[in-house]
PDB file of C-alpha atoms in Angstrom:
ATOM      1  CA  MET A   1      92.473  90.054 119.827  1.00 56.00           C
ATOM      2  CA  GLY A   2      94.147  86.767 118.774  1.00 72.00           C
ATOM      3  CA  GLU A   3      97.095  87.283 116.471  1.00 79.00           C
ATOM      4  CA  GLU A   4      99.477  84.789 114.878  1.00 87.00           C
ATOM      5  CA  ILE A   5     102.411  85.089 112.488  1.00 88.00           C
ATOM      6  CA  LEU A   6     103.042  81.921 110.492  1.00 90.00           C
ATOM      7  CA  ILE A   7     106.378  81.459 108.701  1.00 91.00           C
ATOM      8  CA  ASN A   8     107.236  78.776 106.174  1.00 90.00           C
ATOM      9  CA  PHE A   9     110.857  78.727 105.007  1.00 84.00           C
ATOM     10  CA  THR A  10     112.533  76.714 102.247  1.00 84.00           C
ATOM     11  CA  PRO A  11     115.852  77.363 100.469  1.00 81.00           C
ATOM     12  CA  MET A  12     113.907  78.684  97.463  1.00 81.00           C
ATOM     13  CA  GLU A  13     111.060  80.598  99.080  1.00 83.00           C
ATOM     14  CA  THR A  14     109.959  82.198 102.351  1.00 87.00           C
ATOM     15  CA  ARG A  15     106.254  82.698 103.103  1.00 89.00           C
ATOM     16  CA  VAL A  16     104.861  84.742 106.000  1.00 90.00           C
ATOM     17  CA  ALA A  17     101.169  85.009 106.906  1.00 90.00           C
ATOM     18  CA  VAL A  18      99.586  87.305 109.495  1.00 87.00           C
ATOM     19  CA  ILE A  19      96.418  85.861 111.088  1.00 87.00           C
ATOM     20  CA  GLU A  20      94.076  87.916 113.283  1.00 83.00           C
ATOM     21  CA  ASN A  21      91.073  86.327 114.992  1.00 82.00           C
ATOM     22  CA  GLY A  22      91.309  83.380 112.624  1.00 84.00           C
ATOM     23  CA  MET A  23      91.256  85.596 109.516  1.00 85.00           C
ATOM     24  CA  LEU A  24      94.157  85.984 107.089  1.00 86.00           C
ATOM     25  CA  GLN A  25      95.205  89.660 107.046  1.00 83.00           C
ATOM     26  CA  GLU A  26      98.506  89.770 105.155  1.00 84.00           C
ATOM     27  CA  VAL A  27     100.731  87.467 103.118  1.00 86.00           C
ATOM     28  CA  TYR A  28     104.370  88.053 102.182  1.00 81.00           C
ATOM     29  CA  ILE A  29     106.297  85.850  99.735  1.00 80.00           C
ATOM     30  CA  GLU A  30     109.975  86.231  98.912  1.00 77.00           C
ATOM     31  CA  ARG A  31     111.759  83.999  96.396  1.00 73.00           C
ATOM     32  CA  ALA A  32     115.533  83.587  96.570  1.00 66.00           C
ATOM     33  CA  GLU A  33     116.075  83.901  92.833  1.00 62.00           C
ATOM     34  CA  CYS A  34     113.618  86.742  92.297  1.00 60.00           C
ATOM     35  CA  LYS A  35     113.496  89.231  95.133  1.00 64.00           C
ATOM     36  CA  GLY A  36     110.941  91.923  94.410  1.00 73.00           C
ATOM     37  CA  MET A  37     111.893  95.581  94.369  1.00 84.00           C
ATOM     38  CA  VAL A  38     108.461  97.107  94.965  1.00 86.00           C
ATOM     39  CA  GLY A  39     108.662  99.548  97.865  1.00 87.00           C
ATOM     40  CA  ASN A  40     112.407 100.118  97.543  1.00 90.00           C
ATOM     41  CA  ILE A  41     113.473 103.771  97.646  1.00 91.00           C
ATOM     42  CA  TYR A  42     116.343 105.103  95.522  1.00 91.00           C
ATOM     43  CA  ARG A  43     118.046 108.359  94.686  1.00 91.00           C
ATOM     44  CA  GLY A  44     117.944 108.215  90.915  1.00 93.00           C
ATOM     45  CA  LYS A  45     119.205 110.328  88.045  1.00 95.00           C
ATOM     46  CA  VAL A  46     117.015 111.441  85.164  1.00 95.00           C
ATOM     47  CA  VAL A  47     118.621 110.188  81.939  1.00 95.00           C
ATOM     48  CA  ARG A  48     115.939 111.062  79.401  1.00 94.00           C
ATOM     49  CA  VAL A  49     112.812 113.219  79.369  1.00 95.00           C
ATOM     50  CA  LEU A  50     110.035 112.308  76.904  1.00 93.00           C
ATOM     51  CA  PRO A  51     107.661 115.288  76.529  1.00 93.00           C
ATOM     52  CA  GLY A  52     105.470 113.455  74.001  1.00 92.00           C
ATOM     53  CA  MET A  53     104.785 110.663  76.484  1.00 92.00           C
ATOM     54  CA  GLN A  54     104.743 112.935  79.564  1.00 93.00           C
ATOM     55  CA  ALA A  55     107.287 110.550  81.079  1.00 93.00           C
ATOM     56  CA  ALA A  56     110.985 110.128  81.818  1.00 95.00           C
ATOM     57  CA  PHE A  57     113.588 107.423  82.248  1.00 95.00           C
ATOM     58  CA  VAL A  58     115.448 107.372  85.550  1.00 96.00           C
ATOM     59  CA  GLU A  59     118.672 105.502  86.304  1.00 95.00           C
ATOM     60  CA  ILE A  60     118.481 103.740  89.688  1.00 94.00           C
ATOM     61  CA  GLY A  61     121.295 101.223  89.251  1.00 89.00           C
ATOM     62  CA  LEU A  62     119.429  98.453  87.421  1.00 86.00           C
ATOM     63  CA  GLU A  63     120.139  96.824  84.071  1.00 86.00           C
ATOM     64  CA  ARG A  64     117.458  98.995  82.441  1.00 89.00           C
ATOM     65  CA  ALA A  65     116.464 102.544  83.291  1.00 92.00           C
ATOM     66  CA  ALA A  66     113.215 102.836  85.231  1.00 94.00           C
ATOM     67  CA  PHE A  67     110.144 104.719  84.004  1.00 94.00           C
ATOM     68  CA  ILE A  68     108.133 107.486  85.661  1.00 95.00           C
ATOM     69  CA  HIS A  69     105.005 109.230  84.372  1.00 94.00           C
ATOM     70  CA  VAL A  70     104.241 112.876  85.092  1.00 92.00           C
ATOM     71  CA  ALA A  71     101.219 111.833  87.198  1.00 90.00           C
ATOM     72  CA  GLU A  72     103.640 110.204  89.667  1.00 92.00           C
ATOM     73  CA  LEU A  73     105.691 113.391  90.037  1.00 88.00           C
ATOM     74  CA  THR A  74     102.972 115.522  91.567  1.00 70.00           C
ATOM     75  CA  PRO A  75     101.047 115.103  94.847  1.00 67.00           C
ATOM     76  CA  ALA A  76      97.909 112.978  94.573  1.00 61.00           C
ATOM     77  CA  ALA A  77      94.787 115.054  93.926  1.00 54.00           C
ATOM     78  CA  SER A  78      92.596 115.289  97.016  1.00 54.00           C
ATOM     79  CA  SER A  79      89.495 116.843  95.458  1.00 51.00           C
ATOM     80  CA  ALA A  80      87.434 116.610  92.277  1.00 53.00           C
ATOM     81  CA  GLU A  81      88.542 120.118  91.364  1.00 57.00           C
ATOM     82  CA  GLU A  82      92.212 119.166  91.611  1.00 60.00           C
ATOM     83  CA  ARG A  83      91.641 115.987  89.586  1.00 60.00           C
ATOM     84  CA  SER A  84      90.070 118.021  86.788  1.00 67.00           C
ATOM     85  CA  GLN A  85      93.166 120.190  86.390  1.00 74.00           C
ATOM     86  CA  PRO A  86      95.417 119.378  83.405  1.00 81.00           C
ATOM     87  CA  GLU A  87      98.737 117.725  84.144  1.00 82.00           C
ATOM     88  CA  PRO A  88     101.771 120.028  83.967  1.00 86.00           C
ATOM     89  CA  SER A  89     104.350 119.444  81.240  1.00 90.00           C
ATOM     90  CA  ILE A  90     106.996 116.972  82.377  1.00 92.00           C
ATOM     91  CA  SER A  91     109.633 119.270  80.877  1.00 91.00           C
ATOM     92  CA  SER A  92     108.699 121.871  83.475  1.00 90.00           C
ATOM     93  CA  LEU A  93     109.262 119.356  86.297  1.00 91.00           C
ATOM     94  CA  LEU A  94     112.305 117.345  85.203  1.00 93.00           C
ATOM     95  CA  ARG A  95     115.518 117.840  83.261  1.00 92.00           C
ATOM     96  CA  GLU A  96     118.223 115.399  82.223  1.00 94.00           C
ATOM     97  CA  GLY A  97     120.861 114.913  84.900  1.00 93.00           C
ATOM     98  CA  GLN A  98     118.486 115.899  87.708  1.00 94.00           C
ATOM     99  CA  SER A  99     118.616 113.918  90.965  1.00 93.00           C
ATOM    100  CA  LEU A 100     115.314 112.447  92.121  1.00 91.00           C
ATOM    101  CA  VAL A 101     114.179 110.391  95.148  1.00 90.00           C
ATOM    102  CA  VAL A 102     111.820 107.684  93.894  1.00 93.00           C
ATOM    103  CA  GLN A 103     110.072 104.521  95.045  1.00 92.00           C
ATOM    104  CA  VAL A 104     109.486 101.402  92.939  1.00 93.00           C
ATOM    105  CA  THR A 105     105.792 100.660  92.351  1.00 92.00           C
ATOM    106  CA  LYS A 106     106.190  97.851  89.797  1.00 90.00           C
ATOM    107  CA  ASP A 107     109.033  95.394  89.200  1.00 86.00           C
ATOM    108  CA  PRO A 108     110.791  95.218  85.818  1.00 86.00           C
ATOM    109  CA  ILE A 109     109.058  92.813  83.418  1.00 82.00           C
ATOM    110  CA  GLY A 110     110.611  91.513  80.211  1.00 78.00           C
ATOM    111  CA  THR A 111     112.076  94.458  78.329  1.00 83.00           C
ATOM    112  CA  LYS A 112     110.271  97.026  80.475  1.00 87.00           C
ATOM    113  CA  GLY A 113     112.050  98.759  83.313  1.00 90.00           C
ATOM    114  CA  ALA A 114     110.668  99.283  86.801  1.00 92.00           C
ATOM    115  CA  ARG A 115     107.848 101.801  87.330  1.00 94.00           C
ATOM    116  CA  LEU A 116     108.488 104.632  89.775  1.00 95.00           C
ATOM    117  CA  THR A 117     106.742 107.290  91.839  1.00 94.00           C
ATOM    118  CA  THR A 118     107.858 110.252  93.923  1.00 92.00           C
ATOM    119  CA  ARG A 119     104.830 109.751  96.228  1.00 90.00           C
ATOM    120  CA  LEU A 120     106.755 107.859  98.847  1.00 90.00           C
ATOM    121  CA  SER A 121     105.016 105.603 101.360  1.00 91.00           C
ATOM    122  CA  ILE A 122     106.715 103.639 104.134  1.00 91.00           C
ATOM    123  CA  PRO A 123     104.700 100.919 105.909  1.00 91.00           C
ATOM    124  CA  SER A 124     105.001  99.610 109.446  1.00 91.00           C
ATOM    125  CA  ARG A 125     102.825  97.192 111.406  1.00 91.00           C
ATOM    126  CA  TYR A 126     100.018  99.652 112.111  1.00 93.00           C
ATOM    127  CA  LEU A 127     100.721 102.660 109.883  1.00 94.00           C
ATOM    128  CA  VAL A 128     101.774 103.848 106.476  1.00 93.00           C
ATOM    129  CA  TYR A 129     103.889 107.013 106.534  1.00 94.00           C
ATOM    130  CA  MET A 130     103.633 109.448 103.598  1.00 91.00           C
ATOM    131  CA  PRO A 131     106.359 112.108 103.916  1.00 86.00           C
ATOM    132  CA  ASP A 132     104.909 114.441 101.288  1.00 80.00           C
ATOM    133  CA  ARG A 133     101.350 114.609 102.621  1.00 81.00           C
ATOM    134  CA  ASP A 134      99.737 116.292 105.624  1.00 81.00           C
ATOM    135  CA  HIS A 135      96.821 113.916 105.997  1.00 85.00           C
ATOM    136  CA  ILE A 136      95.711 111.362 108.584  1.00 91.00           C
ATOM    137  CA  GLY A 137      93.452 108.606 107.301  1.00 92.00           C
ATOM    138  CA  VAL A 138      92.044 105.303 108.537  1.00 94.00           C
ATOM    139  CA  SER A 139      91.632 102.061 106.600  1.00 93.00           C
ATOM    140  CA  GLN A 140      88.104 101.700 105.239  1.00 91.00           C
ATOM    141  CA  ARG A 141      88.099  98.143 106.523  1.00 91.00           C
ATOM    142  CA  ILE A 142      87.867  99.548 110.064  1.00 92.00           C
ATOM    143  CA  GLU A 143      84.136 100.227 110.089  1.00 92.00           C
ATOM    144  CA  ASN A 144      83.447 101.138 113.714  1.00 93.00           C
ATOM    145  CA  GLU A 145      83.274 104.937 113.830  1.00 95.00           C
ATOM    146  CA  GLU A 146      84.315 105.179 117.489  1.00 95.00           C
ATOM    147  CA  GLU A 147      87.390 103.071 116.811  1.00 95.00           C
ATOM    148  CA  ARG A 148      88.248 105.134 113.723  1.00 95.00           C
ATOM    149  CA  GLN A 149      88.049 108.306 115.787  1.00 95.00           C
ATOM    150  CA  ARG A 150      90.087 106.794 118.633  1.00 95.00           C
ATOM    151  CA  LEU A 151      92.885 105.784 116.280  1.00 95.00           C
ATOM    152  CA  LYS A 152      92.936 109.124 114.518  1.00 94.00           C
ATOM    153  CA  GLU A 153      93.114 110.977 117.852  1.00 94.00           C
ATOM    154  CA  ILE A 154      96.086 108.847 118.935  1.00 93.00           C
ATOM    155  CA  VAL A 155      98.053 109.918 115.861  1.00 93.00           C
ATOM    156  CA  VAL A 156      96.969 113.567 116.097  1.00 91.00           C
ATOM    157  CA  ASN A 157      97.911 113.732 119.787  1.00 90.00           C
ATOM    158  CA  ALA A 158     101.289 112.119 119.108  1.00 88.00           C
ATOM    159  CA  LEU A 159     102.016 114.660 116.388  1.00 84.00           C
ATOM    160  CA  ASP A 160     100.772 117.552 118.525  1.00 77.00           C
ATOM    161  CA  ALA A 161     103.202 116.494 121.246  1.00 72.00           C
ATOM    162  CA  ASP A 162     106.042 117.041 118.770  1.00 66.00           C
ATOM    163  CA  GLN A 163     104.568 120.085 117.021  1.00 62.00           C
ATOM    164  CA  PRO A 164     102.112 121.842 119.347  1.00 50.00           C
ATOM    165  CA  SER A 165     101.224 124.420 116.706  1.00 49.00           C
ATOM    166  CA  GLY A 166      99.260 121.754 114.853  1.00 47.00           C
ATOM    167  CA  GLN A 167     101.333 122.218 111.713  1.00 49.00           C
ATOM    168  CA  HIS A 168     102.298 118.615 111.027  1.00 50.00           C
ATOM    169  CA  GLN A 169     104.457 119.273 108.010  1.00 54.00           C
ATOM    170  CA  GLY A 170     105.596 116.077 106.349  1.00 58.00           C
ATOM    171  CA  ALA A 171     103.450 113.957 108.640  1.00 73.00           C
ATOM    172  CA  GLY A 172     100.937 112.034 106.564  1.00 89.00           C
ATOM    173  CA  PHE A 173      99.747 108.747 108.083  1.00 94.00           C
ATOM    174  CA  ILE A 174      97.259 106.056 107.160  1.00 94.00           C
ATOM    175  CA  LEU A 175      96.167 103.731 109.966  1.00 94.00           C
ATOM    176  CA  ARG A 176      96.156 100.197 108.581  1.00 93.00           C
ATOM    177  CA  THR A 177      93.518  97.543 109.259  1.00 91.00           C
ATOM    178  CA  ALA A 178      95.900  95.881 111.720  1.00 91.00           C
ATOM    179  CA  ALA A 179      95.682  98.992 113.927  1.00 93.00           C
ATOM    180  CA  GLU A 180      92.128  98.134 114.999  1.00 92.00           C
ATOM    181  CA  GLY A 181      92.199  97.567 118.751  1.00 92.00           C
ATOM    182  CA  ALA A 182      95.911  98.399 118.995  1.00 92.00           C
ATOM    183  CA  ARG A 183      97.201 100.099 122.144  1.00 93.00           C
ATOM    184  CA  ARG A 184      98.124 103.783 122.070  1.00 94.00           C
ATOM    185  CA  GLU A 185     101.696 102.949 123.078  1.00 94.00           C
ATOM    186  CA  ASP A 186     102.138 100.558 120.147  1.00 94.00           C
ATOM    187  CA  ILE A 187     100.904 103.112 117.616  1.00 94.00           C
ATOM    188  CA  GLU A 188     103.146 105.804 119.100  1.00 93.00           C
ATOM    189  CA  THR A 189     106.079 103.392 118.857  1.00 94.00           C
ATOM    190  CA  ASP A 190     105.293 102.873 115.171  1.00 93.00           C
ATOM    191  CA  ILE A 191     105.183 106.636 114.577  1.00 93.00           C
ATOM    192  CA  ALA A 192     108.598 107.079 116.192  1.00 91.00           C
ATOM    193  CA  TYR A 193     110.019 104.141 114.218  1.00 91.00           C
ATOM    194  CA  LEU A 194     108.751 105.481 110.877  1.00 92.00           C
ATOM    195  CA  ARG A 195     110.140 108.942 111.566  1.00 89.00           C
ATOM    196  CA  ARG A 196     113.561 107.508 112.438  1.00 89.00           C
ATOM    197  CA  LEU A 197     113.493 105.387 109.294  1.00 88.00           C
ATOM    198  CA  TRP A 198     112.555 108.371 107.113  1.00 86.00           C
ATOM    199  CA  SER A 199     115.349 110.405 108.681  1.00 86.00           C
ATOM    200  CA  LYS A 200     117.826 107.685 107.675  1.00 84.00           C
ATOM    201  CA  VAL A 201     116.401 107.567 104.143  1.00 80.00           C
ATOM    202  CA  GLN A 202     116.871 111.335 103.820  1.00 78.00           C
ATOM    203  CA  GLN A 203     120.491 111.052 104.972  1.00 76.00           C
TER     204      GLN A 203
END
């Protein structure tokens, strides 16, 4: 599998492109005067709960308080039955002054603060780690069923080595498109890296 990483740097902007087999897979752009916050994880403090809007404002150290909706406070529904259930009252989940670990999903725009979620996800080269889910998935862009199964078994076996009981608490992973054809050792290295990173975030 041919893979290239192309980097273009100027004082105002840095651009990185990941090319696999001649096809563009990922693009990253960072501007010096406007560094994005999406993906950043913070320990915030709830400063106002809005029952009528089913939302709350959370202070994370920015000029304006960030915003979180009740739908981003609960685990993502995994079945049609769960999706049909009414959302709980935000007042039953949050109170003013409460500490909350959140991740930015949308940068502040104009007068609006950043948007937040408690459904944390931490990406690496081949994987996305989801600390609050016990699910192993594979990118839909990997179409070969044998390859999908191979990748899933690599992750399951790596987790079983740590927790032989099969109870992979706090071990949700999604195998990214870039994982197609990746070696077992490289995926296991990513798993170890993401777990170390999450441990540091928790500290």
